[in-house]
Amino acid sequence: MNNLAPYAVLPTNSRGRRIVEAAPNGRSEFQRDRDRIIHSSAFRRLEYKTQVFVNHEGDLFRTRLTHSLEVAQIGRSIARNLQLNEDLVEAITLAHDLGHTPFGHAGQDALDECMKEYGGFEHNLQSLRVVDVLEERYATFDGLNLCFETREGILKHVTKANARKLGEVGARFIVSKRPSLEAQLANLADEVAYNNHDVDDGLRSGLITQAQLEDVEIFSRHLAQVEKQHPGLAGRRKIYETIRRMINTLAIDLTTQSIQNINDAHLKDLSDVHSLPPLIGFSDKIKREQQTLKKFLRENLYRHYHVVRMSSKAQHTIKRLFNAFAADIKLLPQKHQLKFQQEKYQAIADYIAGMTDRYAIKEYQRLFAIEEE
Ligand code: MG
């Protein structure tokens, strides 16, 4: 890869893989990580996992798979502008949601509650567990044996108690160091993607309306631009034109502000990145606007009674599955019973977290419904 900044993650400053492997032929180490992620089972399952809407609610809503692709697209564009390692950003963004449970945040909260006495459940930690342990594809190791920097980026947050168990990849949470700029960027690309697609999906579902959004500055400002340029434009095209302008504004702001932060900090190399405060970020104005948009989405979409009802059903499903398995592990498929002997309740959490929305619904029916002939 050409023209990377000296503070980017480079092949020469990478901390490598846990199990040493021969260098790849014809691709970079981080391209190899990306390829391993794309070929993993957990990545394919993202197609049937959701964020806000449940998988069967409609074919046009985002799934975790399309969300991850959007995050990767936004992240890669900005990485190139900042001369950061685009392959690493792509690998982190494609893997960032691999550990998510079925049914979005409702599922994760329910599983965390079930696991309270056994160490809890954190989806970021679970994403790392997928790539470090749970994927079974290679002859000589468990997991995908990804590079340190990819694993560091995937582990966006973790409690200090769990960080202590993780060795070097958890160390930064204990000593308060920052991850690479690529990891910082992946995190914000996630935010750009979900805020914007939740506006789109929210409008499409009818749970929020354009009239409501006209009170939200970042939306109304871009809507006004569209109306000025394309008077008479209506319907979904008008919404798409507005949202794509919003994404563009955010990507440009993130690029410009981050360059300024990097220059102001006189950043020299990767070790500076770890000790300085976060350098990838939005301007204050955009930060405020993003907070207002998030607040709007929280109050009007995520807490809409339709979403709350669906979340409540999702939580009920996850908790009932967990409690049934915990009460009688013989209800688990054979493979997971064997894992239970080693991993105890973590094996149940792994099984449930790996389910897609529709698999969880089917498993619930298989366990609790007596079907008529
Ligand atoms: Mg995400």
mmCIF file of N, CA, C and O in Angstrom, residues 103-158:
data_model
loop_
_atom_site.group_PDB
_atom_site.id
_atom_site.type_symbol
_atom_site.label_atom_id
_atom_site.label_comp_id
_atom_site.label_asym_id
_atom_site.label_seq_id
_atom_site.Cartn_x
_atom_site.Cartn_y
_atom_site.Cartn_z
ATOM 1 N N PHE A 103 -31.620 -10.132 17.413
ATOM 2 C CA PHE A 103 -32.530 -9.070 17.877
ATOM 3 C C PHE A 103 -31.830 -7.833 18.438
ATOM 4 O O PHE A 103 -32.309 -7.219 19.404
ATOM 5 N N GLY A 104 -30.710 -7.460 17.871
ATOM 6 C CA GLY A 104 -30.084 -6.181 18.213
ATOM 7 C C GLY A 104 -29.802 -5.982 19.687
ATOM 8 O O GLY A 104 -29.473 -6.930 20.406
ATOM 9 N N HIS A 105 -29.944 -4.732 20.128
ATOM 10 C CA HIS A 105 -29.547 -4.399 21.494
ATOM 11 C C HIS A 105 -30.435 -5.060 22.532
ATOM 12 O O HIS A 105 -29.982 -5.369 23.636
ATOM 13 N N ALA A 106 -31.689 -5.291 22.171
ATOM 14 C CA ALA A 106 -32.594 -5.966 23.104
ATOM 15 C C ALA A 106 -32.053 -7.356 23.433
ATOM 16 O O ALA A 106 -32.052 -7.776 24.593
ATOM 17 N N GLY A 107 -31.566 -8.052 22.430
ATOM 18 C CA GLY A 107 -31.016 -9.396 22.614
ATOM 19 C C GLY A 107 -29.771 -9.371 23.475
ATOM 20 O O GLY A 107 -29.595 -10.197 24.379
ATOM 21 N N GLN A 108 -28.935 -8.390 23.213
ATOM 22 C CA GLN A 108 -27.683 -8.277 23.979
ATOM 23 C C GLN A 108 -27.958 -7.966 25.452
ATOM 24 O O GLN A 108 -27.346 -8.553 26.337
ATOM 25 N N ASP A 109 -28.918 -7.060 25.708
ATOM 26 C CA ASP A 109 -29.250 -6.715 27.094
ATOM 27 C C ASP A 109 -29.801 -7.931 27.833
ATOM 28 O O ASP A 109 -29.470 -8.164 28.999
ATOM 29 N N ALA A 110 -30.646 -8.692 27.144
ATOM 30 C CA ALA A 110 -31.245 -9.874 27.771
ATOM 31 C C ALA A 110 -30.168 -10.907 28.103
ATOM 32 O O ALA A 110 -30.145 -11.472 29.196
ATOM 33 N N LEU A 111 -29.249 -11.118 27.167
ATOM 34 C CA LEU A 111 -28.206 -12.123 27.396
ATOM 35 C C LEU A 111 -27.257 -11.661 28.516
ATOM 36 O O LEU A 111 -26.802 -12.464 29.328
ATOM 37 N N ASP A 112 -27.001 -10.366 28.561
ATOM 38 C CA ASP A 112 -26.159 -9.816 29.625
ATOM 39 C C ASP A 112 -26.798 -10.071 30.989
ATOM 40 O O ASP A 112 -26.126 -10.452 31.942
ATOM 41 N N GLU A 113 -28.104 -9.865 31.042
ATOM 42 C CA GLU A 113 -28.825 -10.109 32.298
ATOM 43 C C GLU A 113 -28.752 -11.585 32.701
ATOM 44 O O GLU A 113 -28.505 -11.908 33.857
ATOM 45 N N CYS A 114 -28.956 -12.459 31.716
ATOM 46 C CA CYS A 114 -28.893 -13.905 31.992
ATOM 47 C C CYS A 114 -27.512 -14.311 32.496
ATOM 48 O O CYS A 114 -27.375 -15.210 33.310
ATOM 49 N N MET A 115 -26.480 -13.638 31.988
ATOM 50 C CA MET A 115 -25.093 -14.021 32.295
ATOM 51 C C MET A 115 -24.531 -13.261 33.499
ATOM 52 O O MET A 115 -23.342 -13.360 33.791
ATOM 53 N N LYS A 116 -25.387 -12.478 34.162
ATOM 54 C CA LYS A 116 -24.930 -11.593 35.236
ATOM 55 C C LYS A 116 -24.044 -12.315 36.267
ATOM 56 O O LYS A 116 -22.995 -11.821 36.657
ATOM 57 N N GLU A 117 -24.487 -13.490 36.674
ATOM 58 C CA GLU A 117 -23.723 -14.211 37.715
ATOM 59 C C GLU A 117 -22.515 -14.955 37.144
ATOM 60 O O GLU A 117 -21.731 -15.521 37.887
ATOM 61 N N TYR A 118 -22.391 -14.962 35.826
ATOM 62 C CA TYR A 118 -21.300 -15.733 35.202
ATOM 63 C C TYR A 118 -20.370 -14.842 34.386
ATOM 64 O O TYR A 118 -19.807 -15.261 33.386
ATOM 65 N N GLY A 119 -20.265 -13.576 34.773
ATOM 66 C CA GLY A 119 -19.317 -12.689 34.097
ATOM 67 C C GLY A 119 -19.948 -11.748 33.085
ATOM 68 O O GLY A 119 -19.263 -10.923 32.489
ATOM 69 N N GLY A 120 -21.264 -11.816 32.873
ATOM 70 C CA GLY A 120 -21.947 -10.896 31.958
ATOM 71 C C GLY A 120 -21.702 -11.215 30.500
ATOM 72 O O GLY A 120 -20.982 -12.158 30.157
ATOM 73 N N PHE A 121 -22.327 -10.419 29.642
ATOM 74 C CA PHE A 121 -22.148 -10.585 28.200
ATOM 75 C C PHE A 121 -21.942 -9.214 27.572
ATOM 76 O O PHE A 121 -22.769 -8.320 27.744
ATOM 77 N N GLU A 122 -20.826 -9.064 26.849
ATOM 78 C CA GLU A 122 -20.546 -7.803 26.145
ATOM 79 C C GLU A 122 -20.362 -8.125 24.667
ATOM 80 O O GLU A 122 -19.547 -8.979 24.327
ATOM 81 N N HIS A 123 -21.078 -7.401 23.798
ATOM 82 C CA HIS A 123 -21.020 -7.781 22.381
ATOM 83 C C HIS A 123 -19.660 -7.493 21.739
ATOM 84 O O HIS A 123 -19.222 -8.231 20.860
ATOM 85 N N ASN A 124 -18.965 -6.448 22.212
ATOM 86 C CA ASN A 124 -17.624 -6.194 21.654
ATOM 87 C C ASN A 124 -16.652 -7.319 22.008
ATOM 88 O O ASN A 124 -15.860 -7.760 21.183
ATOM 89 N N LEU A 125 -16.756 -7.743 23.247
ATOM 90 C CA LEU A 125 -15.902 -8.845 23.699
ATOM 91 C C LEU A 125 -16.255 -10.121 22.936
ATOM 92 O O LEU A 125 -15.375 -10.907 22.556
ATOM 93 N N GLN A 126 -17.557 -10.290 22.675
ATOM 94 C CA GLN A 126 -17.999 -11.477 21.944
ATOM 95 C C GLN A 126 -17.489 -11.448 20.493
ATOM 96 O O GLN A 126 -17.120 -12.484 19.943
ATOM 97 N N SER A 127 -17.429 -10.244 19.885
ATOM 98 C CA SER A 127 -16.876 -10.142 18.516
ATOM 99 C C SER A 127 -15.427 -10.619 18.512
ATOM 100 O O SER A 127 -15.002 -11.342 17.606
ATOM 101 N N LEU A 128 -14.686 -10.216 19.557
ATOM 102 C CA LEU A 128 -13.289 -10.671 19.660
ATOM 103 C C LEU A 128 -13.242 -12.181 19.877
ATOM 104 O O LEU A 128 -12.413 -12.879 19.288
ATOM 105 N N ARG A 129 -14.169 -12.676 20.684
ATOM 106 C CA ARG A 129 -14.213 -14.124 20.960
ATOM 107 C C ARG A 129 -14.495 -14.921 19.670
ATOM 108 O O ARG A 129 -13.947 -15.998 19.460
ATOM 109 N N VAL A 130 -15.342 -14.354 18.809
ATOM 110 C CA VAL A 130 -15.635 -15.024 17.526
ATOM 111 C C VAL A 130 -14.349 -15.187 16.713
ATOM 112 O O VAL A 130 -14.047 -16.273 16.229
ATOM 113 N N VAL A 131 -13.584 -14.089 16.582
ATOM 114 C CA VAL A 131 -12.391 -14.166 15.716
ATOM 115 C C VAL A 131 -11.204 -14.827 16.418
ATOM 116 O O VAL A 131 -10.308 -15.338 15.756
ATOM 117 N N ASP A 132 -11.203 -14.839 17.769
ATOM 118 C CA ASP A 132 -10.080 -15.452 18.500
ATOM 119 C C ASP A 132 -10.303 -16.931 18.791
ATOM 120 O O ASP A 132 -9.346 -17.695 18.871
ATOM 121 N N VAL A 133 -11.563 -17.322 19.001
ATOM 122 C CA VAL A 133 -11.822 -18.664 19.524
ATOM 123 C C VAL A 133 -12.882 -19.441 18.733
ATOM 124 O O VAL A 133 -12.688 -20.606 18.400
ATOM 125 N N LEU A 134 -14.024 -18.794 18.456
ATOM 126 C CA LEU A 134 -15.207 -19.571 18.076
ATOM 127 C C LEU A 134 -15.229 -20.065 16.628
ATOM 128 O O LEU A 134 -15.849 -21.088 16.339
ATOM 129 N N GLU A 135 -14.617 -19.333 15.713
ATOM 130 C CA GLU A 135 -14.601 -19.818 14.318
ATOM 131 C C GLU A 135 -13.736 -21.075 14.236
ATOM 132 O O GLU A 135 -12.630 -21.112 14.780
ATOM 133 N N GLU A 136 -14.268 -22.085 13.562
ATOM 134 C CA GLU A 136 -13.532 -23.358 13.462
ATOM 135 C C GLU A 136 -13.279 -23.648 11.997
ATOM 136 O O GLU A 136 -14.082 -24.293 11.338
ATOM 137 N N ARG A 137 -12.185 -23.103 11.466
ATOM 138 C CA ARG A 137 -11.939 -23.237 10.027
ATOM 139 C C ARG A 137 -10.526 -23.705 9.697
ATOM 140 O O ARG A 137 -10.272 -24.149 8.591
ATOM 141 N N TYR A 138 -9.614 -23.554 10.648
ATOM 142 C CA TYR A 138 -8.213 -23.789 10.316
ATOM 143 C C TYR A 138 -7.684 -25.045 11.010
ATOM 144 O O TYR A 138 -8.116 -25.376 12.111
ATOM 145 N N ALA A 139 -6.771 -25.706 10.337
ATOM 146 C CA ALA A 139 -6.272 -26.994 10.825
ATOM 147 C C ALA A 139 -5.476 -26.839 12.121
ATOM 148 O O ALA A 139 -5.551 -27.690 13.006
ATOM 149 N N THR A 140 -4.765 -25.722 12.237
ATOM 150 C CA THR A 140 -3.784 -25.658 13.325
ATOM 151 C C THR A 140 -4.137 -24.663 14.437
ATOM 152 O O THR A 140 -3.384 -24.523 15.395
ATOM 153 N N PHE A 141 -5.230 -23.932 14.280
ATOM 154 C CA PHE A 141 -5.613 -23.016 15.382
ATOM 155 C C PHE A 141 -7.120 -22.786 15.386
ATOM 156 O O PHE A 141 -7.793 -22.966 14.380
ATOM 157 N N ASP A 142 -7.628 -22.397 16.573
ATOM 158 C CA ASP A 142 -9.026 -21.957 16.688
ATOM 159 C C ASP A 142 -9.098 -20.499 16.293
ATOM 160 O O ASP A 142 -8.112 -19.770 16.395
ATOM 161 N N GLY A 143 -10.269 -20.052 15.895
ATOM 162 C CA GLY A 143 -10.446 -18.642 15.515
ATOM 163 C C GLY A 143 -9.793 -18.352 14.181
ATOM 164 O O GLY A 143 -9.481 -19.265 13.406
ATOM 165 N N LEU A 144 -9.575 -17.063 13.913
ATOM 166 C CA LEU A 144 -9.039 -16.646 12.607
ATOM 167 C C LEU A 144 -7.587 -16.185 12.694
ATOM 168 O O LEU A 144 -7.001 -15.823 11.671
ATOM 169 N N ASN A 145 -7.034 -16.171 13.900
ATOM 170 C CA ASN A 145 -5.634 -15.731 14.091
ATOM 171 C C ASN A 145 -5.364 -14.408 13.362
ATOM 172 O O ASN A 145 -4.469 -14.300 12.529
ATOM 173 N N LEU A 146 -6.157 -13.384 13.721
ATOM 174 C CA LEU A 146 -6.012 -12.077 13.061
ATOM 175 C C LEU A 146 -4.853 -11.289 13.680
ATOM 176 O O LEU A 146 -4.388 -11.597 14.786
ATOM 177 N N CYS A 147 -4.430 -10.255 12.967
ATOM 178 C CA CYS A 147 -3.356 -9.388 13.458
ATOM 179 C C CYS A 147 -3.812 -8.632 14.721
ATOM 180 O O CYS A 147 -4.998 -8.336 14.879
ATOM 181 N N PHE A 148 -2.852 -8.283 15.548
ATOM 182 C CA PHE A 148 -3.144 -7.555 16.791
ATOM 183 C C PHE A 148 -4.011 -6.319 16.527
ATOM 184 O O PHE A 148 -4.986 -6.062 17.230
ATOM 185 N N GLU A 149 -3.662 -5.540 15.507
ATOM 186 C CA GLU A 149 -4.342 -4.256 15.275
ATOM 187 C C GLU A 149 -5.803 -4.452 14.861
ATOM 188 O O GLU A 149 -6.654 -3.612 15.144
ATOM 189 N N THR A 150 -6.104 -5.545 14.173
ATOM 190 C CA THR A 150 -7.495 -5.841 13.812
ATOM 191 C C THR A 150 -8.273 -6.207 15.076
ATOM 192 O O THR A 150 -9.383 -5.714 15.315
ATOM 193 N N ARG A 151 -7.655 -7.050 15.918
ATOM 194 C CA ARG A 151 -8.304 -7.459 17.180
ATOM 195 C C ARG A 151 -8.499 -6.253 18.097
ATOM 196 O O ARG A 151 -9.541 -6.092 18.728
ATOM 197 N N GLU A 152 -7.501 -5.389 18.159
ATOM 198 C CA GLU A 152 -7.578 -4.175 18.985
ATOM 199 C C GLU A 152 -8.751 -3.292 18.540
ATOM 200 O O GLU A 152 -9.463 -2.717 19.353
ATOM 201 N N GLY A 153 -8.935 -3.188 17.231
ATOM 202 C CA GLY A 153 -10.020 -2.362 16.691
ATOM 203 C C GLY A 153 -11.386 -2.968 16.946
ATOM 204 O O GLY A 153 -12.366 -2.248 17.168
ATOM 205 N N ILE A 154 -11.462 -4.291 16.908
ATOM 206 C CA ILE A 154 -12.744 -4.969 17.144
ATOM 207 C C ILE A 154 -13.184 -4.766 18.594
ATOM 208 O O ILE A 154 -14.358 -4.579 18.884
ATOM 209 N N LEU A 155 -12.222 -4.769 19.512
ATOM 210 C CA LEU A 155 -12.534 -4.621 20.938
ATOM 211 C C LEU A 155 -12.683 -3.140 21.283
ATOM 212 O O LEU A 155 -11.820 -2.525 21.885
ATOM 213 N N LYS A 156 -13.826 -2.591 20.882
ATOM 214 C CA LYS A 156 -14.061 -1.148 21.020
ATOM 215 C C LYS A 156 -14.179 -0.746 22.487
ATOM 216 O O LYS A 156 -13.628 0.247 22.908
ATOM 217 N N HIS A 157 -14.971 -1.499 23.231
ATOM 218 C CA HIS A 157 -15.118 -1.253 24.677
ATOM 219 C C HIS A 157 -15.035 -2.591 25.381
ATOM 220 O O HIS A 157 -15.445 -3.601 24.826
ATOM 221 N N VAL A 158 -14.584 -2.557 26.630
ATOM 222 C CA VAL A 158 -14.672 -3.755 27.471
ATOM 223 C C VAL A 158 -14.542 -3.294 28.910
ATOM 224 O O VAL A 158 -13.908 -2.269 29.188
#
